[in-house]
């Protein structure tokens, strides 16, 4: 298991080249794949889809609110 061995001295650990992690790759892929926030209102279906997306975004914002004040002394 070569990937488990440390073939560099501990003092040079910060000099290793940065490798993109799986998490970073997945996040980049998700961000690139986001659908448009609004469709053109050329027909009624697009208008209804825009209304649904706005309602969904409002619900997500309401659910993710932090209701407790941050008390740090």
C-alpha atoms as a PDB file:
ATOM      1  CA  UNK A   1       0.000   0.000   0.000  1.00  0.00           C
ATOM      2  CA  UNK A   2       2.177   2.777  -1.291  1.00  0.00           C
ATOM      3  CA  UNK A   3      -0.464   5.458  -0.713  1.00  0.00           C
ATOM      4  CA  UNK A   4      -0.300   4.793   3.031  1.00  0.00           C
ATOM      5  CA  UNK A   5       3.426   5.444   3.339  1.00  0.00           C
ATOM      6  CA  UNK A   6       4.979   8.812   3.980  1.00  0.00           C
ATOM      7  CA  UNK A   7       7.762   9.203   1.474  1.00  0.00           C
ATOM      8  CA  UNK A   8       8.376  12.862   2.373  1.00  0.00           C
ATOM      9  CA  UNK A   9       9.917  14.313   5.523  1.00  0.00           C
ATOM     10  CA  UNK A  10       7.427  15.768   8.021  1.00  0.00           C
ATOM     11  CA  UNK A  11       8.897  19.272   7.707  1.00  0.00           C
ATOM     12  CA  UNK A  12       8.043  19.337   3.980  1.00  0.00           C
ATOM     13  CA  UNK A  13       4.421  18.275   4.418  1.00  0.00           C
ATOM     14  CA  UNK A  14       3.110  21.716   3.431  1.00  0.00           C
ATOM     15  CA  UNK A  15       5.128  21.709   0.196  1.00  0.00           C
ATOM     16  CA  UNK A  16       3.221  18.815  -1.355  1.00  0.00           C
ATOM     17  CA  UNK A  17       1.222  19.738  -4.472  1.00  0.00           C
ATOM     18  CA  UNK A  18      -2.513  20.207  -3.947  1.00  0.00           C
ATOM     19  CA  UNK A  19      -4.628  17.398  -5.337  1.00  0.00           C
ATOM     20  CA  UNK A  20      -8.329  17.987  -5.914  1.00  0.00           C
ATOM     21  CA  UNK A  21     -10.284  15.853  -3.454  1.00  0.00           C
ATOM     22  CA  UNK A  22     -13.376  13.846  -4.321  1.00  0.00           C
ATOM     23  CA  UNK A  23     -15.511  16.283  -2.322  1.00  0.00           C
ATOM     24  CA  UNK A  24     -14.177  19.253  -4.296  1.00  0.00           C
ATOM     25  CA  UNK A  25     -14.810  17.431  -7.579  1.00  0.00           C
ATOM     26  CA  UNK A  26     -18.391  16.576  -6.562  1.00  0.00           C
ATOM     27  CA  UNK A  27     -19.111  20.146  -5.405  1.00  0.00           C
ATOM     28  CA  UNK A  28     -17.764  21.578  -8.638  1.00  0.00           C
ATOM     29  CA  UNK A  29     -19.863  19.135 -10.647  1.00  0.00           C
ATOM     30  CA  UNK A  30     -22.988  20.059  -8.644  1.00  0.00           C
ATOM     31  CA  UNK A  31     -22.398  23.789  -9.056  1.00  0.00           C
ATOM     32  CA  UNK A  32     -21.855  23.448 -12.810  1.00  0.00           C
ATOM     33  CA  UNK A  33     -25.052  21.407 -13.145  1.00  0.00           C
ATOM     34  CA  UNK A  34     -27.402  23.921 -11.449  1.00  0.00           C
ATOM     35  CA  UNK A  35     -30.505  24.677 -13.523  1.00  0.00           C
ATOM     36  CA  UNK A  36     -31.288  28.307 -14.424  1.00  0.00           C
ATOM     37  CA  UNK A  37     -32.966  30.270 -11.639  1.00  0.00           C
ATOM     38  CA  UNK A  38     -35.669  31.652 -13.900  1.00  0.00           C
ATOM     39  CA  UNK A  39     -37.193  30.634 -17.225  1.00  0.00           C
ATOM     40  CA  UNK A  40     -38.496  33.055 -19.845  1.00  0.00           C
ATOM     41  CA  UNK A  41     -42.189  33.897 -19.404  1.00  0.00           C
ATOM     42  CA  UNK A  42     -43.090  33.144 -23.007  1.00  0.00           C
ATOM     43  CA  UNK A  43     -45.802  30.647 -22.084  1.00  0.00           C
ATOM     44  CA  UNK A  44     -47.934  29.777 -19.086  1.00  0.00           C
ATOM     45  CA  UNK A  45     -45.943  26.647 -18.212  1.00  0.00           C
ATOM     46  CA  UNK A  46     -42.752  28.647 -17.763  1.00  0.00           C
ATOM     47  CA  UNK A  47     -44.615  31.219 -15.645  1.00  0.00           C
ATOM     48  CA  UNK A  48     -45.959  28.452 -13.404  1.00  0.00           C
ATOM     49  CA  UNK A  49     -42.498  26.876 -13.156  1.00  0.00           C
ATOM     50  CA  UNK A  50     -41.045  30.258 -12.114  1.00  0.00           C
ATOM     51  CA  UNK A  51     -43.713  30.603  -9.427  1.00  0.00           C
ATOM     52  CA  UNK A  52     -42.932  27.095  -8.148  1.00  0.00           C
ATOM     53  CA  UNK A  53     -39.189  27.839  -8.050  1.00  0.00           C
ATOM     54  CA  UNK A  54     -39.795  31.092  -6.130  1.00  0.00           C
ATOM     55  CA  UNK A  55     -42.031  29.303  -3.599  1.00  0.00           C
ATOM     56  CA  UNK A  56     -39.492  26.521  -3.209  1.00  0.00           C
ATOM     57  CA  UNK A  57     -36.666  29.038  -2.680  1.00  0.00           C
ATOM     58  CA  UNK A  58     -38.743  30.958  -0.096  1.00  0.00           C
ATOM     59  CA  UNK A  59     -39.444  27.702   1.780  1.00  0.00           C
ATOM     60  CA  UNK A  60     -35.772  26.715   1.694  1.00  0.00           C
ATOM     61  CA  UNK A  61     -34.758  30.147   3.019  1.00  0.00           C
ATOM     62  CA  UNK A  62     -37.357  29.935   5.804  1.00  0.00           C
ATOM     63  CA  UNK A  63     -36.272  26.424   6.805  1.00  0.00           C
ATOM     64  CA  UNK A  64     -32.578  27.309   6.888  1.00  0.00           C
ATOM     65  CA  UNK A  65     -32.928  30.389   9.082  1.00  0.00           C
ATOM     66  CA  UNK A  66     -30.961  30.416  12.292  1.00  0.00           C
ATOM     67  CA  UNK A  67     -33.512  31.397  14.942  1.00  0.00           C
ATOM     68  CA  UNK A  68     -31.211  31.313  17.957  1.00  0.00           C
ATOM     69  CA  UNK A  69     -29.081  34.411  18.598  1.00  0.00           C
ATOM     70  CA  UNK A  70     -25.374  33.780  18.592  1.00  0.00           C
ATOM     71  CA  UNK A  71     -24.343  34.358  22.204  1.00  0.00           C
ATOM     72  CA  UNK A  72     -20.592  34.410  22.595  1.00  0.00           C
ATOM     73  CA  UNK A  73     -18.930  36.186  25.481  1.00  0.00           C
END
